[in-house]
PDB file of C-alpha atoms in Angstrom:
ATOM      1  CA  LEU J   4      16.777 -17.299  10.857  1.00 67.00           C
ATOM      2  CA  ASP J   5      20.424 -17.781  11.654  1.00 80.00           C
ATOM      3  CA  LEU J   6      22.345 -15.482  13.965  1.00 81.00           C
ATOM      4  CA  ASP J   7      24.021 -13.513  11.173  1.00 87.00           C
ATOM      5  CA  GLU J   8      20.661 -12.797   9.520  1.00 86.00           C
ATOM      6  CA  VAL J   9      19.046 -11.797  12.821  1.00 83.00           C
ATOM      7  CA  GLU J  10      21.937  -9.482  13.583  1.00 87.00           C
ATOM      8  CA  ALA J  11      21.812  -7.844  10.140  1.00 90.00           C
ATOM      9  CA  LEU J  12      18.034  -7.384  10.397  1.00 88.00           C
ATOM     10  CA  TYR J  13      18.228  -5.865  13.883  1.00 86.00           C
ATOM     11  CA  HIS J  14      20.863  -3.375  12.758  1.00 89.00           C
ATOM     12  CA  ALA J  15      18.976  -2.424   9.600  1.00 92.00           C
ATOM     13  CA  VAL J  16      15.598  -1.995  11.287  1.00 90.00           C
ATOM     14  CA  GLY J  17      17.222  -0.119  14.176  1.00 89.00           C
ATOM     15  CA  HIS J  18      18.736   2.362  11.724  1.00 91.00           C
ATOM     16  CA  VAL J  19      15.479   2.729   9.784  1.00 94.00           C
ATOM     17  CA  GLU J  20      13.512   3.408  12.955  1.00 91.00           C
ATOM     18  CA  ALA J  21      16.127   5.804  14.326  1.00 91.00           C
ATOM     19  CA  GLY J  22      16.007   7.758  11.063  1.00 93.00           C
ATOM     20  CA  ALA J  23      12.214   7.746  11.078  1.00 93.00           C
ATOM     21  CA  ALA J  24      12.161   8.896  14.700  1.00 91.00           C
ATOM     22  CA  LYS J  25      14.359  11.856  13.816  1.00 90.00           C
ATOM     23  CA  LEU J  26      11.792  12.938  11.237  1.00 92.00           C
ATOM     24  CA  ALA J  27       8.655  11.960  13.157  1.00 89.00           C
ATOM     25  CA  TRP J  28       8.978  14.631  15.805  1.00 82.00           C
ATOM     26  CA  GLN J  29       8.923  17.297  13.069  1.00 88.00           C
ATOM     27  CA  GLN J  30       6.436  15.700  10.691  1.00 92.00           C
ATOM     28  CA  ALA J  31       3.928  13.988  12.985  1.00 94.00           C
ATOM     29  CA  SER J  32       0.617  15.639  13.655  1.00 95.00           C
ATOM     30  CA  ASP J  33      -0.681  15.991  17.194  1.00 95.00           C
ATOM     31  CA  GLU J  34      -3.248  13.311  16.290  1.00 96.00           C
ATOM     32  CA  GLU J  35      -0.511  10.877  15.215  1.00 96.00           C
ATOM     33  CA  ILE J  36       1.387  11.409  18.462  1.00 95.00           C
ATOM     34  CA  ALA J  37      -1.854  10.961  20.423  1.00 96.00           C
ATOM     35  CA  ALA J  38      -2.532   7.680  18.581  1.00 97.00           C
ATOM     36  CA  ILE J  39       0.968   6.412  19.418  1.00 96.00           C
ATOM     37  CA  THR J  40       0.429   7.468  23.040  1.00 97.00           C
ATOM     38  CA  ILE J  41      -2.817   5.481  23.203  1.00 98.00           C
ATOM     39  CA  LEU J  42      -1.051   2.423  21.768  1.00 98.00           C
ATOM     40  CA  HIS J  43       1.709   2.900  24.333  1.00 97.00           C
ATOM     41  CA  HIS J  44      -0.773   2.940  27.223  1.00 98.00           C
ATOM     42  CA  GLN J  45      -2.538  -0.142  25.837  1.00 98.00           C
ATOM     43  CA  MET J  46       0.834  -1.877  25.593  1.00 97.00           C
ATOM     44  CA  MET J  47       1.602  -0.989  29.212  1.00 98.00           C
ATOM     45  CA  ILE J  48      -1.708  -2.557  30.254  1.00 98.00           C
ATOM     46  CA  ALA J  49      -0.788  -5.727  28.329  1.00 97.00           C
ATOM     47  CA  TYR J  50       2.588  -5.718  30.101  1.00 96.00           C
ATOM     48  CA  VAL J  51       1.022  -5.389  33.571  1.00 97.00           C
ATOM     49  CA  GLN J  52      -1.401  -8.191  32.691  1.00 97.00           C
ATOM     50  CA  ARG J  53       1.551 -10.247  31.375  1.00 94.00           C
ATOM     51  CA  ASP J  54      -0.323 -10.650  28.080  1.00 95.00           C
ATOM     52  CA  LEU J  55       2.673 -11.215  25.818  1.00 90.00           C
ATOM     53  CA  PRO J  56       0.776 -11.730  22.526  1.00 90.00           C
ATOM     54  CA  SER J  57      -1.111  -8.422  22.945  1.00 95.00           C
ATOM     55  CA  TYR J  58       2.064  -6.670  24.091  1.00 93.00           C
ATOM     56  CA  ILE J  59       3.977  -7.858  21.013  1.00 90.00           C
ATOM     57  CA  SER J  60       1.188  -6.810  18.646  1.00 92.00           C
ATOM     58  CA  LEU J  61       0.868  -3.353  20.231  1.00 95.00           C
ATOM     59  CA  ASN J  62       4.650  -2.959  20.296  1.00 92.00           C
ATOM     60  CA  GLU J  63       4.824  -3.581  16.561  1.00 92.00           C
ATOM     61  CA  ASP J  64       1.942  -1.134  16.010  1.00 95.00           C
ATOM     62  CA  ILE J  65       3.874   1.537  17.932  1.00 95.00           C
ATOM     63  CA  HIS J  66       7.030   1.005  15.906  1.00 93.00           C
ATOM     64  CA  ARG J  67       5.020   1.021  12.643  1.00 95.00           C
ATOM     65  CA  ASN J  68       3.229   4.227  13.645  1.00 96.00           C
ATOM     66  CA  ILE J  69       6.488   5.986  14.485  1.00 94.00           C
ATOM     67  CA  VAL J  70       7.834   5.097  11.043  1.00 96.00           C
ATOM     68  CA  GLN J  71       4.575   6.233   9.418  1.00 96.00           C
ATOM     69  CA  ALA J  72       4.685   9.493  11.405  1.00 96.00           C
ATOM     70  CA  SER J  73       7.987  10.314   9.706  1.00 95.00           C
ATOM     71  CA  HIS J  74       5.985  10.805   6.499  1.00 97.00           C
ATOM     72  CA  ASN J  75       8.948   9.358   4.597  1.00 97.00           C
ATOM     73  CA  PHE J  76       7.661   6.775   2.143  1.00 97.00           C
ATOM     74  CA  VAL J  77      11.104   5.243   1.554  1.00 97.00           C
ATOM     75  CA  LEU J  78      11.677   4.543   5.243  1.00 97.00           C
ATOM     76  CA  ARG J  79       8.128   3.203   5.498  1.00 97.00           C
ATOM     77  CA  GLU J  80       8.631   0.855   2.525  1.00 97.00           C
ATOM     78  CA  ILE J  81      11.952  -0.428   3.876  1.00 97.00           C
ATOM     79  CA  TRP J  82      10.415  -0.982   7.319  1.00 96.00           C
ATOM     80  CA  GLU J  83       7.418  -2.851   5.847  1.00 95.00           C
ATOM     81  CA  LEU J  84       9.802  -5.055   3.871  1.00 95.00           C
ATOM     82  CA  LEU J  85      12.004  -5.932   6.852  1.00 93.00           C
ATOM     83  CA  ALA J  86       9.455  -6.014   9.684  1.00 87.00           C
ATOM     84  CA  PRO J  87       8.007  -9.461   8.899  1.00 86.00           C
ATOM     85  CA  ARG J  88      11.493 -10.969   8.804  1.00 85.00           C
ATOM     86  CA  VAL J  89      12.523  -9.526  12.153  1.00 81.00           C
ATOM     87  CA  ARG J  90       9.130 -10.043  13.876  1.00 77.00           C
ATOM     88  CA  ARG J  91       9.785 -13.608  15.006  1.00 71.00           C
ATOM     89  CA  ALA J  92      13.201 -12.837  16.480  1.00 69.00           C
ATOM     90  CA  ARG J  93      11.953  -9.655  18.191  1.00 68.00           C
ATOM     91  CA  SER J  94       9.051 -11.495  19.751  1.00 63.00           C
ATOM     92  CA  ALA J  95      11.295 -14.250  21.039  1.00 65.00           C
ATOM     93  CA  ALA J  96      13.540 -11.722  22.815  1.00 64.00           C
ATOM     94  CA  ASN J  97      10.579 -10.636  24.963  1.00 62.00           C
ATOM     95  CA  LEU J  98      10.117 -14.200  26.219  1.00 68.00           C
ATOM     96  CA  TYR J  99      12.939 -13.410  28.628  1.00 74.00           C
ATOM     97  CA  PRO J 100      11.445 -11.505  31.609  1.00 79.00           C
ATOM     98  CA  SER J 101      14.518  -9.323  32.124  1.00 81.00           C
ATOM     99  CA  ARG J 102      14.416  -8.202  28.461  1.00 83.00           C
ATOM    100  CA  TRP J 103      10.679  -7.596  28.583  1.00 87.00           C
ATOM    101  CA  ASP J 104      11.089  -5.420  31.685  1.00 91.00           C
ATOM    102  CA  ALA J 105      13.984  -3.504  30.107  1.00 91.00           C
ATOM    103  CA  ALA J 106      12.063  -3.034  26.837  1.00 91.00           C
ATOM    104  CA  VAL J 107       9.170  -1.503  28.776  1.00 94.00           C
ATOM    105  CA  ARG J 108      11.526   0.962  30.480  1.00 95.00           C
ATOM    106  CA  GLU J 109      12.999   1.841  27.080  1.00 94.00           C
ATOM    107  CA  HIS J 110       9.512   2.405  25.667  1.00 95.00           C
ATOM    108  CA  GLU J 111       8.674   4.723  28.567  1.00 96.00           C
ATOM    109  CA  GLU J 112      11.735   6.829  27.707  1.00 96.00           C
ATOM    110  CA  MET J 113      10.942   6.806  23.983  1.00 94.00           C
ATOM    111  CA  GLN J 114       7.337   7.794  24.632  1.00 95.00           C
ATOM    112  CA  ALA J 115       8.457  10.727  26.790  1.00 96.00           C
ATOM    113  CA  ALA J 116      10.820  11.873  24.017  1.00 93.00           C
ATOM    114  CA  LEU J 117       8.057  11.593  21.420  1.00 92.00           C
ATOM    115  CA  ILE J 118       5.586  13.606  23.492  1.00 93.00           C
ATOM    116  CA  ALA J 119       8.275  16.241  24.071  1.00 93.00           C
ATOM    117  CA  ARG J 120       8.974  16.191  20.312  1.00 91.00           C
ATOM    118  CA  ASP J 121      12.633  15.598  21.114  1.00 92.00           C
ATOM    119  CA  GLY J 122      13.649  13.929  17.862  1.00 87.00           C
ATOM    120  CA  ASP J 123      17.330  13.660  18.702  1.00 89.00           C
ATOM    121  CA  ARG J 124      16.565  11.910  21.990  1.00 92.00           C
ATOM    122  CA  LEU J 125      13.964   9.638  20.398  1.00 90.00           C
ATOM    123  CA  SER J 126      16.346   8.702  17.598  1.00 88.00           C
ATOM    124  CA  THR J 127      19.152   8.091  20.091  1.00 90.00           C
ATOM    125  CA  LEU J 128      16.894   5.718  22.059  1.00 91.00           C
ATOM    126  CA  MET J 129      15.494   3.738  19.105  1.00 87.00           C
ATOM    127  CA  GLU J 130      18.618   2.007  17.835  1.00 82.00           C
ATOM    128  CA  PRO J 131      19.858   0.803  21.248  1.00 85.00           C
ATOM    129  CA  HIS J 132      16.306  -0.462  21.900  1.00 87.00           C
ATOM    130  CA  TYR J 133      16.789  -2.854  18.987  1.00 80.00           C
ATOM    131  CA  LEU J 134      20.376  -3.694  19.829  1.00 83.00           C
ATOM    132  CA  ASN J 135      19.471  -4.557  23.433  1.00 85.00           C
ATOM    133  CA  GLY J 136      16.981  -7.083  22.089  1.00 81.00           C
ATOM    134  CA  LEU J 137      19.637  -8.367  19.715  1.00 83.00           C
ATOM    135  CA  ALA J 138      22.022  -9.027  22.603  1.00 84.00           C
ATOM    136  CA  VAL J 139      19.377 -11.209  24.281  1.00 81.00           C
ATOM    137  CA  MET J 140      18.660 -13.057  21.036  1.00 78.00           C
ATOM    138  CA  ARG J 141      22.363 -13.599  20.363  1.00 80.00           C
ATOM    139  CA  ALA J 142      22.892 -15.067  23.825  1.00 79.00           C
ATOM    140  CA  ALA J 143      19.830 -17.309  23.489  1.00 74.00           C
ATOM    141  CA  MET J 144      20.823 -18.538  20.034  1.00 72.00           C
ATOM    142  CA  GLU J 145      24.415 -19.182  21.115  1.00 75.00           C
ATOM    143  CA  THR J 146      23.195 -21.097  24.165  1.00 74.00           C
ATOM    144  CA  ALA J 147      20.866 -23.169  21.984  1.00 68.00           C
ATOM    145  CA  ALA J 148      23.702 -23.894  19.555  1.00 68.00           C
ATOM    146  CA  ASP J 149      26.011 -24.912  22.408  1.00 69.00           C
ATOM    147  CA  THR J 150      23.450 -27.407  23.723  1.00 65.00           C
ATOM    148  CA  ASP J 151      22.376 -28.796  20.314  1.00 58.00           C
ATOM    149  CA  PRO J 152      23.217 -32.523  20.356  1.00 58.00           C
ATOM    150  CA  GLU J 153      23.273 -32.645  16.524  1.00 60.00           C
ATOM    151  CA  ARG J 154      26.028 -30.044  16.518  1.00 51.00           C
ATOM    152  CA  GLU J 155      28.244 -32.326  18.592  1.00 52.00           C
ATOM    153  CA  ALA J 156      27.710 -35.310  16.287  1.00 49.00           C
TER     154      ALA J 156
END
């Protein structure tokens, strides 16, 4: 993926998830919120154990479940279409320890908003969560491009 595509994907998925989050607090059953909470705790264990592959998988499950909890089939279909394309870039952002730590703090805030059924707060947190990852990816991709010997040739 090139930088323009990554940026467009991050923005689109961020908007989809923010919209889904706004609906999820109203539409989600207590069981759906409990399932997301369990995934969140499992993800925190993976983080403490520094198990990045498990963390990434659980993170995606959380995001998918929030979209599903919106009970909006259009948002779900859009998310399922875009998620595979953004997965690689999102995962790479968490290779940077400072981003991984920040993402965990963001997830803690989002989880608290979800449990409180504060849809406005959850929605407000979702998009910046994506854009913070985008900033890391942009910097990494620009650094890689600056040091690419083929680019100088």
